[in-house]
PDB file of C-alpha atoms in Angstrom:
ATOM      1  CA  MET A 525      98.969  74.393 160.428  1.00 43.00           C
ATOM      2  CA  THR A 526      95.597  74.379 158.956  1.00 44.00           C
ATOM      3  CA  SER A 527      95.651  78.066 157.612  1.00 45.00           C
ATOM      4  CA  THR A 528      99.030  77.680 155.805  1.00 45.00           C
ATOM      5  CA  LEU A 529      98.165  75.114 153.770  1.00 44.00           C
ATOM      6  CA  PRO A 530      95.117  76.303 151.360  1.00 45.00           C
ATOM      7  CA  THR A 531      97.888  79.192 150.693  1.00 51.00           C
ATOM      8  CA  ALA A 532     100.964  77.337 149.938  1.00 46.00           C
ATOM      9  CA  SER A 533      98.816  75.282 147.929  1.00 48.00           C
ATOM     10  CA  ALA A 534      97.126  78.737 145.759  1.00 47.00           C
ATOM     11  CA  ALA A 535     100.505  80.096 145.611  1.00 47.00           C
ATOM     12  CA  HIS A 536     102.046  77.060 143.808  1.00 47.00           C
ATOM     13  CA  ALA A 537      99.055  76.725 141.808  1.00 48.00           C
ATOM     14  CA  ARG A 538      99.965  80.801 140.340  1.00 52.00           C
ATOM     15  CA  THR A 539     103.262  79.516 140.070  1.00 53.00           C
ATOM     16  CA  ASP A 540     102.564  76.331 137.785  1.00 64.00           C
ATOM     17  CA  ARG A 541      99.920  78.715 135.677  1.00 77.00           C
ATOM     18  CA  THR A 542     102.460  81.362 135.077  1.00 89.00           C
ATOM     19  CA  ARG A 543     105.044  78.428 134.576  1.00 92.00           C
ATOM     20  CA  ASN A 544     103.410  77.111 131.258  1.00 94.00           C
ATOM     21  CA  HIS A 545     102.460  80.682 129.711  1.00 95.00           C
ATOM     22  CA  ALA A 546     106.079  81.418 130.113  1.00 96.00           C
ATOM     23  CA  ARG A 547     107.352  77.533 128.998  1.00 96.00           C
ATOM     24  CA  ALA A 548     105.202  78.544 125.768  1.00 96.00           C
ATOM     25  CA  ALA A 549     106.313  82.196 125.359  1.00 97.00           C
ATOM     26  CA  GLY A 550     109.954  80.977 125.496  1.00 97.00           C
ATOM     27  CA  ALA A 551     108.952  77.558 123.000  1.00 97.00           C
ATOM     28  CA  PHE A 552     107.490  80.079 120.730  1.00 97.00           C
ATOM     29  CA  TYR A 553     110.528  82.392 120.405  1.00 97.00           C
ATOM     30  CA  LEU A 554     113.033  79.767 120.165  1.00 97.00           C
ATOM     31  CA  ILE A 555     110.438  78.582 116.984  1.00 97.00           C
ATOM     32  CA  THR A 556     110.750  81.658 115.420  1.00 95.00           C
ATOM     33  CA  PHE A 557     114.558  81.483 115.319  1.00 91.00           C
ATOM     34  CA  VAL A 558     114.726  78.052 114.373  1.00 94.00           C
ATOM     35  CA  ALA A 559     112.575  78.478 111.098  1.00 96.00           C
ATOM     36  CA  SER A 560     113.176  82.264 109.962  1.00 94.00           C
ATOM     37  CA  ILE A 561     116.861  81.637 109.557  1.00 93.00           C
ATOM     38  CA  PRO A 562     116.796  78.385 107.319  1.00 96.00           C
ATOM     39  CA  ALA A 563     113.891  79.935 105.616  1.00 97.00           C
ATOM     40  CA  LEU A 564     115.559  83.373 104.671  1.00 93.00           C
ATOM     41  CA  LEU A 565     118.202  80.496 103.064  1.00 94.00           C
ATOM     42  CA  LEU A 566     115.570  78.286 101.127  1.00 96.00           C
ATOM     43  CA  ILE A 567     113.878  81.519  99.597  1.00 96.00           C
ATOM     44  CA  ALA A 568     117.264  82.912  98.201  1.00 94.00           C
ATOM     45  CA  PRO A 569     116.776  81.501  94.782  1.00 93.00           C
ATOM     46  CA  VAL A 570     113.533  82.924  93.954  1.00 94.00           C
ATOM     47  CA  LEU A 571     115.404  86.301  95.508  1.00 93.00           C
ATOM     48  CA  ASP A 572     118.278  86.340  93.909  1.00 91.00           C
ATOM     49  CA  HIS A 573     117.429  85.815  90.506  1.00 89.00           C
ATOM     50  CA  ALA A 574     115.483  87.868  88.507  1.00 84.00           C
ATOM     51  CA  ASP A 575     114.630  85.463  85.578  1.00 86.00           C
ATOM     52  CA  TYR A 576     113.035  82.679  88.164  1.00 90.00           C
ATOM     53  CA  ILE A 577     109.529  83.117  87.207  1.00 88.00           C
ATOM     54  CA  THR A 578     110.637  82.223  83.372  1.00 85.00           C
ATOM     55  CA  GLY A 579     113.307  79.697  83.807  1.00 79.00           C
ATOM     56  CA  ALA A 580     113.974  76.196  85.790  1.00 76.00           C
ATOM     57  CA  GLY A 581     113.316  76.403  89.485  1.00 78.00           C
ATOM     58  CA  ASP A 582     113.879  74.808  92.669  1.00 88.00           C
ATOM     59  CA  ASP A 583     109.886  74.945  93.629  1.00 93.00           C
ATOM     60  CA  THR A 584     110.310  72.220  96.720  1.00 95.00           C
ATOM     61  CA  ARG A 585     113.027  74.361  98.224  1.00 96.00           C
ATOM     62  CA  VAL A 586     111.452  77.617  97.955  1.00 96.00           C
ATOM     63  CA  LEU A 587     107.823  75.778  99.154  1.00 97.00           C
ATOM     64  CA  TRP A 588     109.749  74.813 102.102  1.00 98.00           C
ATOM     65  CA  GLY A 589     110.918  78.047 103.252  1.00 97.00           C
ATOM     66  CA  CYS A 590     107.389  79.873 102.825  1.00 97.00           C
ATOM     67  CA  LEU A 591     106.002  76.896 105.135  1.00 98.00           C
ATOM     68  CA  LEU A 592     109.137  77.825 107.013  1.00 98.00           C
ATOM     69  CA  ASP A 593     107.742  81.388 107.017  1.00 98.00           C
ATOM     70  CA  LEU A 594     104.636  80.631 107.939  1.00 98.00           C
ATOM     71  CA  ILE A 595     105.215  78.706 110.521  1.00 98.00           C
ATOM     72  CA  SER A 596     107.198  81.540 112.173  1.00 97.00           C
ATOM     73  CA  ALA A 597     104.855  84.022 111.248  1.00 97.00           C
ATOM     74  CA  LEU A 598     102.553  82.334 113.892  1.00 97.00           C
ATOM     75  CA  ALA A 599     104.766  81.447 116.302  1.00 97.00           C
ATOM     76  CA  CYS A 600     105.298  85.328 116.467  1.00 96.00           C
ATOM     77  CA  ILE A 601     101.620  85.794 117.799  1.00 97.00           C
ATOM     78  CA  GLY A 602     102.101  82.724 119.750  1.00 97.00           C
ATOM     79  CA  THR A 603     104.578  84.435 122.708  1.00 97.00           C
ATOM     80  CA  ALA A 604     102.070  87.547 122.593  1.00 96.00           C
ATOM     81  CA  VAL A 605      99.141  85.437 123.025  1.00 97.00           C
ATOM     82  CA  ALA A 606     100.893  83.554 125.678  1.00 97.00           C
ATOM     83  CA  VAL A 607     102.195  86.293 128.056  1.00 97.00           C
ATOM     84  CA  PHE A 608      99.484  88.539 127.929  1.00 97.00           C
ATOM     85  CA  PRO A 609      97.513  86.798 130.635  1.00 95.00           C
ATOM     86  CA  VAL A 610     100.367  87.299 132.805  1.00 95.00           C
ATOM     87  CA  VAL A 611     101.918  90.447 131.511  1.00 96.00           C
ATOM     88  CA  LYS A 612      98.401  92.197 131.491  1.00 95.00           C
ATOM     89  CA  ARG A 613      98.599  92.561 135.066  1.00 93.00           C
ATOM     90  CA  THR A 614     102.000  95.131 134.523  1.00 95.00           C
ATOM     91  CA  SER A 615      99.941  97.550 131.790  1.00 96.00           C
ATOM     92  CA  GLU A 616      97.390  95.794 130.100  1.00 96.00           C
ATOM     93  CA  ALA A 617      97.237  99.100 127.288  1.00 97.00           C
ATOM     94  CA  LEU A 618     101.184  97.570 127.165  1.00 97.00           C
ATOM     95  CA  ALA A 619     100.329  93.825 126.651  1.00 97.00           C
ATOM     96  CA  LEU A 620      97.830  94.903 124.388  1.00 97.00           C
ATOM     97  CA  GLY A 621     100.048  96.702 122.250  1.00 97.00           C
ATOM     98  CA  PHE A 622     102.598  93.963 122.538  1.00 98.00           C
ATOM     99  CA  VAL A 623      99.713  91.578 121.271  1.00 98.00           C
ATOM    100  CA  THR A 624      98.510  93.932 118.266  1.00 97.00           C
ATOM    101  CA  ALA A 625     102.678  94.810 117.016  1.00 97.00           C
ATOM    102  CA  ARG A 626     103.148  90.678 116.751  1.00 97.00           C
ATOM    103  CA  LEU A 627      99.984  90.152 114.618  1.00 97.00           C
ATOM    104  CA  VAL A 628     100.853  93.074 112.429  1.00 97.00           C
ATOM    105  CA  GLU A 629     104.120  91.205 112.166  1.00 97.00           C
ATOM    106  CA  ALA A 630     102.978  88.209 111.463  1.00 97.00           C
ATOM    107  CA  ALA A 631     100.418  89.683 108.526  1.00 97.00           C
ATOM    108  CA  VAL A 632     103.576  91.726 106.542  1.00 98.00           C
ATOM    109  CA  ILE A 633     105.295  88.214 106.693  1.00 97.00           C
ATOM    110  CA  LEU A 634     101.771  86.386 105.858  1.00 97.00           C
ATOM    111  CA  ILE A 635     101.977  89.017 102.942  1.00 98.00           C
ATOM    112  CA  GLY A 636     105.495  88.274 101.571  1.00 97.00           C
ATOM    113  CA  VAL A 637     104.835  84.406 101.780  1.00 98.00           C
ATOM    114  CA  VAL A 638     101.647  84.574  99.200  1.00 97.00           C
ATOM    115  CA  SER A 639     103.349  86.894  97.064  1.00 97.00           C
ATOM    116  CA  LEU A 640     106.313  84.155  96.731  1.00 97.00           C
ATOM    117  CA  LEU A 641     103.654  81.373  96.567  1.00 97.00           C
ATOM    118  CA  SER A 642     102.447  83.685  93.535  1.00 96.00           C
ATOM    119  CA  VAL A 643     105.313  83.656  91.558  1.00 95.00           C
ATOM    120  CA  ILE A 644     105.448  79.391  91.740  1.00 94.00           C
ATOM    121  CA  THR A 645     102.576  79.668  90.938  1.00 93.00           C
ATOM    122  CA  LEU A 646     102.859  81.656  87.722  1.00 91.00           C
ATOM    123  CA  ARG A 647     106.166  79.802  87.145  1.00 90.00           C
ATOM    124  CA  GLN A 648     104.554  76.667  87.028  1.00 88.00           C
ATOM    125  CA  ASP A 649     101.299  77.209  84.968  1.00 84.00           C
ATOM    126  CA  LEU A 650     102.506  79.163  82.388  1.00 78.00           C
ATOM    127  CA  THR A 651     105.929  77.473  81.893  1.00 77.00           C
ATOM    128  CA  GLY A 652     106.839  77.708  78.308  1.00 68.00           C
ATOM    129  CA  ALA A 653     105.461  81.275  77.768  1.00 73.00           C
ATOM    130  CA  THR A 654     107.379  83.157  75.182  1.00 75.00           C
ATOM    131  CA  GLY A 655     107.778  86.747  73.259  1.00 78.00           C
ATOM    132  CA  GLN A 656     105.569  89.070  75.101  1.00 83.00           C
ATOM    133  CA  ASP A 657     103.957  86.712  77.479  1.00 81.00           C
ATOM    134  CA  ALA A 658     107.444  85.897  78.760  1.00 86.00           C
ATOM    135  CA  ALA A 659     108.094  89.595  79.193  1.00 89.00           C
ATOM    136  CA  ALA A 660     105.180  89.977  81.012  1.00 90.00           C
ATOM    137  CA  LEU A 661     105.331  87.223  83.490  1.00 90.00           C
ATOM    138  CA  PHE A 662     109.115  88.423  84.025  1.00 91.00           C
ATOM    139  CA  THR A 663     108.130  92.012  84.829  1.00 92.00           C
ATOM    140  CA  THR A 664     105.190  90.689  87.370  1.00 93.00           C
ATOM    141  CA  GLY A 665     107.868  87.860  88.918  1.00 92.00           C
ATOM    142  CA  LYS A 666     110.087  90.747  89.548  1.00 94.00           C
ATOM    143  CA  ALA A 667     106.836  92.946  90.993  1.00 95.00           C
ATOM    144  CA  LEU A 668     106.233  89.794  93.909  1.00 96.00           C
ATOM    145  CA  VAL A 669     109.378  89.653  94.788  1.00 96.00           C
ATOM    146  CA  ALA A 670     110.062  93.310  95.199  1.00 96.00           C
ATOM    147  CA  VAL A 671     106.407  93.159  97.292  1.00 97.00           C
ATOM    148  CA  ARG A 672     108.267  90.473  99.530  1.00 96.00           C
ATOM    149  CA  ASP A 673     111.249  92.910  99.470  1.00 95.00           C
ATOM    150  CA  TRP A 674     109.144  95.670 101.196  1.00 96.00           C
ATOM    151  CA  THR A 675     107.865  93.082 103.669  1.00 97.00           C
ATOM    152  CA  PHE A 676     110.806  91.879 104.987  1.00 96.00           C
ATOM    153  CA  LEU A 677     111.907  95.401 105.702  1.00 96.00           C
ATOM    154  CA  LEU A 678     108.424  96.318 107.021  1.00 96.00           C
ATOM    155  CA  GLY A 679     107.611  93.199 108.960  1.00 95.00           C
ATOM    156  CA  PRO A 680     111.103  91.662 110.441  1.00 93.00           C
ATOM    157  CA  GLY A 681     112.751  94.937 109.610  1.00 93.00           C
ATOM    158  CA  PHE A 682     110.830  97.338 111.874  1.00 95.00           C
ATOM    159  CA  MET A 683     108.118  95.573 114.299  1.00 96.00           C
ATOM    160  CA  PRO A 684     110.817  93.973 116.519  1.00 96.00           C
ATOM    161  CA  CYS A 685     111.963  97.350 117.449  1.00 97.00           C
ATOM    162  CA  PHE A 686     108.306  97.935 118.405  1.00 97.00           C
ATOM    163  CA  ASN A 687     107.987  94.678 120.179  1.00 96.00           C
ATOM    164  CA  ALA A 688     110.929  95.300 122.138  1.00 97.00           C
ATOM    165  CA  LEU A 689     110.015  98.278 123.710  1.00 97.00           C
ATOM    166  CA  LEU A 690     106.493  96.906 124.203  1.00 97.00           C
ATOM    167  CA  PHE A 691     107.421  93.888 125.992  1.00 98.00           C
ATOM    168  CA  GLY A 692     110.850  94.679 127.509  1.00 97.00           C
ATOM    169  CA  THR A 693     108.580  97.642 129.669  1.00 97.00           C
ATOM    170  CA  LEU A 694     106.205  95.139 130.859  1.00 97.00           C
ATOM    171  CA  LEU A 695     109.723  92.340 131.633  1.00 97.00           C
ATOM    172  CA  TYR A 696     111.383  95.624 133.055  1.00 96.00           C
ATOM    173  CA  ARG A 697     108.498  97.158 135.273  1.00 95.00           C
ATOM    174  CA  SER A 698     107.340  93.552 136.481  1.00 94.00           C
ATOM    175  CA  ARG A 699     110.645  92.418 137.075  1.00 94.00           C
ATOM    176  CA  LEU A 700     109.381  88.796 135.680  1.00 95.00           C
ATOM    177  CA  VAL A 701     113.056  88.327 134.168  1.00 96.00           C
ATOM    178  CA  PRO A 702     116.222  89.871 134.609  1.00 95.00           C
ATOM    179  CA  ARG A 703     116.151  93.133 134.179  1.00 95.00           C
ATOM    180  CA  LEU A 704     120.003  93.155 131.899  1.00 96.00           C
ATOM    181  CA  ILE A 705     117.183  90.723 129.212  1.00 97.00           C
ATOM    182  CA  PRO A 706     114.871  93.644 128.114  1.00 97.00           C
ATOM    183  CA  VAL A 707     117.716  95.728 128.497  1.00 97.00           C
ATOM    184  CA  LEU A 708     118.913  94.138 125.237  1.00 96.00           C
ATOM    185  CA  GLY A 709     116.127  95.020 123.735  1.00 96.00           C
ATOM    186  CA  PHE A 710     115.962  98.348 124.609  1.00 97.00           C
ATOM    187  CA  ILE A 711     119.321  98.885 123.144  1.00 96.00           C
ATOM    188  CA  GLY A 712     118.660  97.019 119.963  1.00 96.00           C
ATOM    189  CA  ALA A 713     115.419  98.429 119.123  1.00 97.00           C
ATOM    190  CA  PRO A 714     116.929 101.831 117.810  1.00 96.00           C
ATOM    191  CA  LEU A 715     119.470 100.724 116.316  1.00 96.00           C
ATOM    192  CA  LEU A 716     117.682  98.088 114.844  1.00 96.00           C
ATOM    193  CA  LEU A 717     114.872 101.155 114.015  1.00 96.00           C
ATOM    194  CA  THR A 718     117.494 103.457 112.363  1.00 95.00           C
ATOM    195  CA  SER A 719     119.058 100.617 110.291  1.00 95.00           C
ATOM    196  CA  GLY A 720     115.627 100.068 109.065  1.00 94.00           C
ATOM    197  CA  ILE A 721     115.007 104.190 108.671  1.00 96.00           C
ATOM    198  CA  ALA A 722     118.182 103.966 106.091  1.00 95.00           C
ATOM    199  CA  THR A 723     117.509 101.287 104.081  1.00 95.00           C
ATOM    200  CA  PHE A 724     113.741 102.397 103.737  1.00 95.00           C
ATOM    201  CA  PHE A 725     115.004 105.821 102.241  1.00 96.00           C
ATOM    202  CA  GLY A 726     117.696 103.832 100.370  1.00 92.00           C
ATOM    203  CA  HIS A 727     121.021 104.943 102.229  1.00 92.00           C
ATOM    204  CA  ASN A 728     121.398 101.307 103.156  1.00 89.00           C
ATOM    205  CA  ASP A 729     120.625  97.932 102.111  1.00 88.00           C
ATOM    206  CA  GLN A 730     119.091  95.045 104.068  1.00 83.00           C
ATOM    207  CA  LEU A 731     122.164  92.767 103.864  1.00 79.00           C
ATOM    208  CA  SER A 732     124.964  95.001 104.142  1.00 86.00           C
ATOM    209  CA  ALA A 733     127.187  94.798 107.272  1.00 88.00           C
ATOM    210  CA  TRP A 734     125.700  97.952 108.583  1.00 90.00           C
ATOM    211  CA  SER A 735     122.204  96.000 108.679  1.00 90.00           C
ATOM    212  CA  PHE A 736     123.846  92.927 110.306  1.00 90.00           C
ATOM    213  CA  LEU A 737     125.540  94.287 113.125  1.00 93.00           C
ATOM    214  CA  ALA A 738     122.196  96.266 114.070  1.00 93.00           C
ATOM    215  CA  THR A 739     120.031  93.237 114.304  1.00 94.00           C
ATOM    216  CA  LEU A 740     122.613  91.440 116.663  1.00 95.00           C
ATOM    217  CA  PRO A 741     121.096  93.245 119.925  1.00 95.00           C
ATOM    218  CA  ILE A 742     117.593  92.904 118.990  1.00 95.00           C
ATOM    219  CA  ALA A 743     118.694  89.224 118.584  1.00 95.00           C
ATOM    220  CA  ALA A 744     120.195  88.822 121.418  1.00 96.00           C
ATOM    221  CA  TRP A 745     117.267  89.861 123.223  1.00 96.00           C
ATOM    222  CA  GLU A 746     115.082  87.785 121.796  1.00 95.00           C
ATOM    223  CA  LEU A 747     117.051  84.665 122.320  1.00 96.00           C
ATOM    224  CA  ALA A 748     117.761  85.594 125.335  1.00 97.00           C
ATOM    225  CA  VAL A 749     113.952  86.011 126.434  1.00 97.00           C
ATOM    226  CA  GLY A 750     113.433  82.945 124.702  1.00 97.00           C
ATOM    227  CA  ILE A 751     115.487  80.749 126.458  1.00 97.00           C
ATOM    228  CA  TYR A 752     115.023  82.848 129.820  1.00 97.00           C
ATOM    229  CA  LEU A 753     111.473  81.549 129.943  1.00 97.00           C
ATOM    230  CA  LEU A 754     111.791  77.899 128.846  1.00 96.00           C
ATOM    231  CA  VAL A 755     114.214  77.198 131.174  1.00 96.00           C
ATOM    232  CA  LYS A 756     113.179  79.248 134.454  1.00 94.00           C
ATOM    233  CA  GLY A 757     109.771  80.693 133.359  1.00 94.00           C
ATOM    234  CA  PHE A 758     109.080  84.042 135.505  1.00 94.00           C
ATOM    235  CA  ARG A 759     110.455  85.069 138.391  1.00 87.00           C
ATOM    236  CA  PRO A 760     107.880  83.792 141.456  1.00 81.00           C
ATOM    237  CA  ALA A 761     109.075  86.690 143.854  1.00 62.00           C
ATOM    238  CA  ALA A 762     107.611  89.525 140.644  1.00 62.00           C
ATOM    239  CA  PRO A 763     104.267  90.714 141.614  1.00 60.00           C
ATOM    240  CA  ALA A 764     102.656  90.217 138.504  1.00 61.00           C
ATOM    241  CA  ALA A 765     103.570  86.563 138.951  1.00 59.00           C
ATOM    242  CA  GLY A 766     101.949  86.310 141.808  1.00 52.00           C
ATOM    243  CA  GLN A 767      98.664  88.168 140.478  1.00 54.00           C
ATOM    244  CA  ALA A 768      98.638  86.130 137.381  1.00 51.00           C
TER     245      ALA A 768
END
């Protein structure tokens, strides 16, 4: 009796620790969803109107969108940092790769945010510009929006493919979640990557029907893993959960 109590207590403590990591990761995954989708709608004016920088614009709306993108980028990093202590038991190299990929994705998103904030700053500081000044301002605004468009492709467009392969492999090997969940990532990664490459070479548009369909499996994978980790946590029977 006395020999089993410490063992049960230690097992319970390990489960609690992995539970906290899983809850944090699940919450961060869901935050990326909650923040990124409305952000895309809020920044639409600066993306859709070429003369935004020289004309009237709803700067407050765009600023809110940029703030949500910032939150999404930080949550992106949080998803990897939260699970690293657990999944590194399966493969430290893959776990470190996942953290690095998330850092790259967040950094690229932030570059896009800075470019849009620069558009707002120039519009406010140089309002009323005319003639050649207005023409130069218009060209600068177009260039900054183009930077943001490329960051949207290289960040949320490309990097989720590598994230799904890295994190999905860790979850599939460790059985920390049902294997159907990482399989969604394995299906979605090549589809999204194919769509992104086609867009990169000008054969597809990021807002086309094909891009939307190619994004669905990856979105389903990230939503599924976020909800599962937040509600259920890591499966306690998995070896990685016991070693954490």
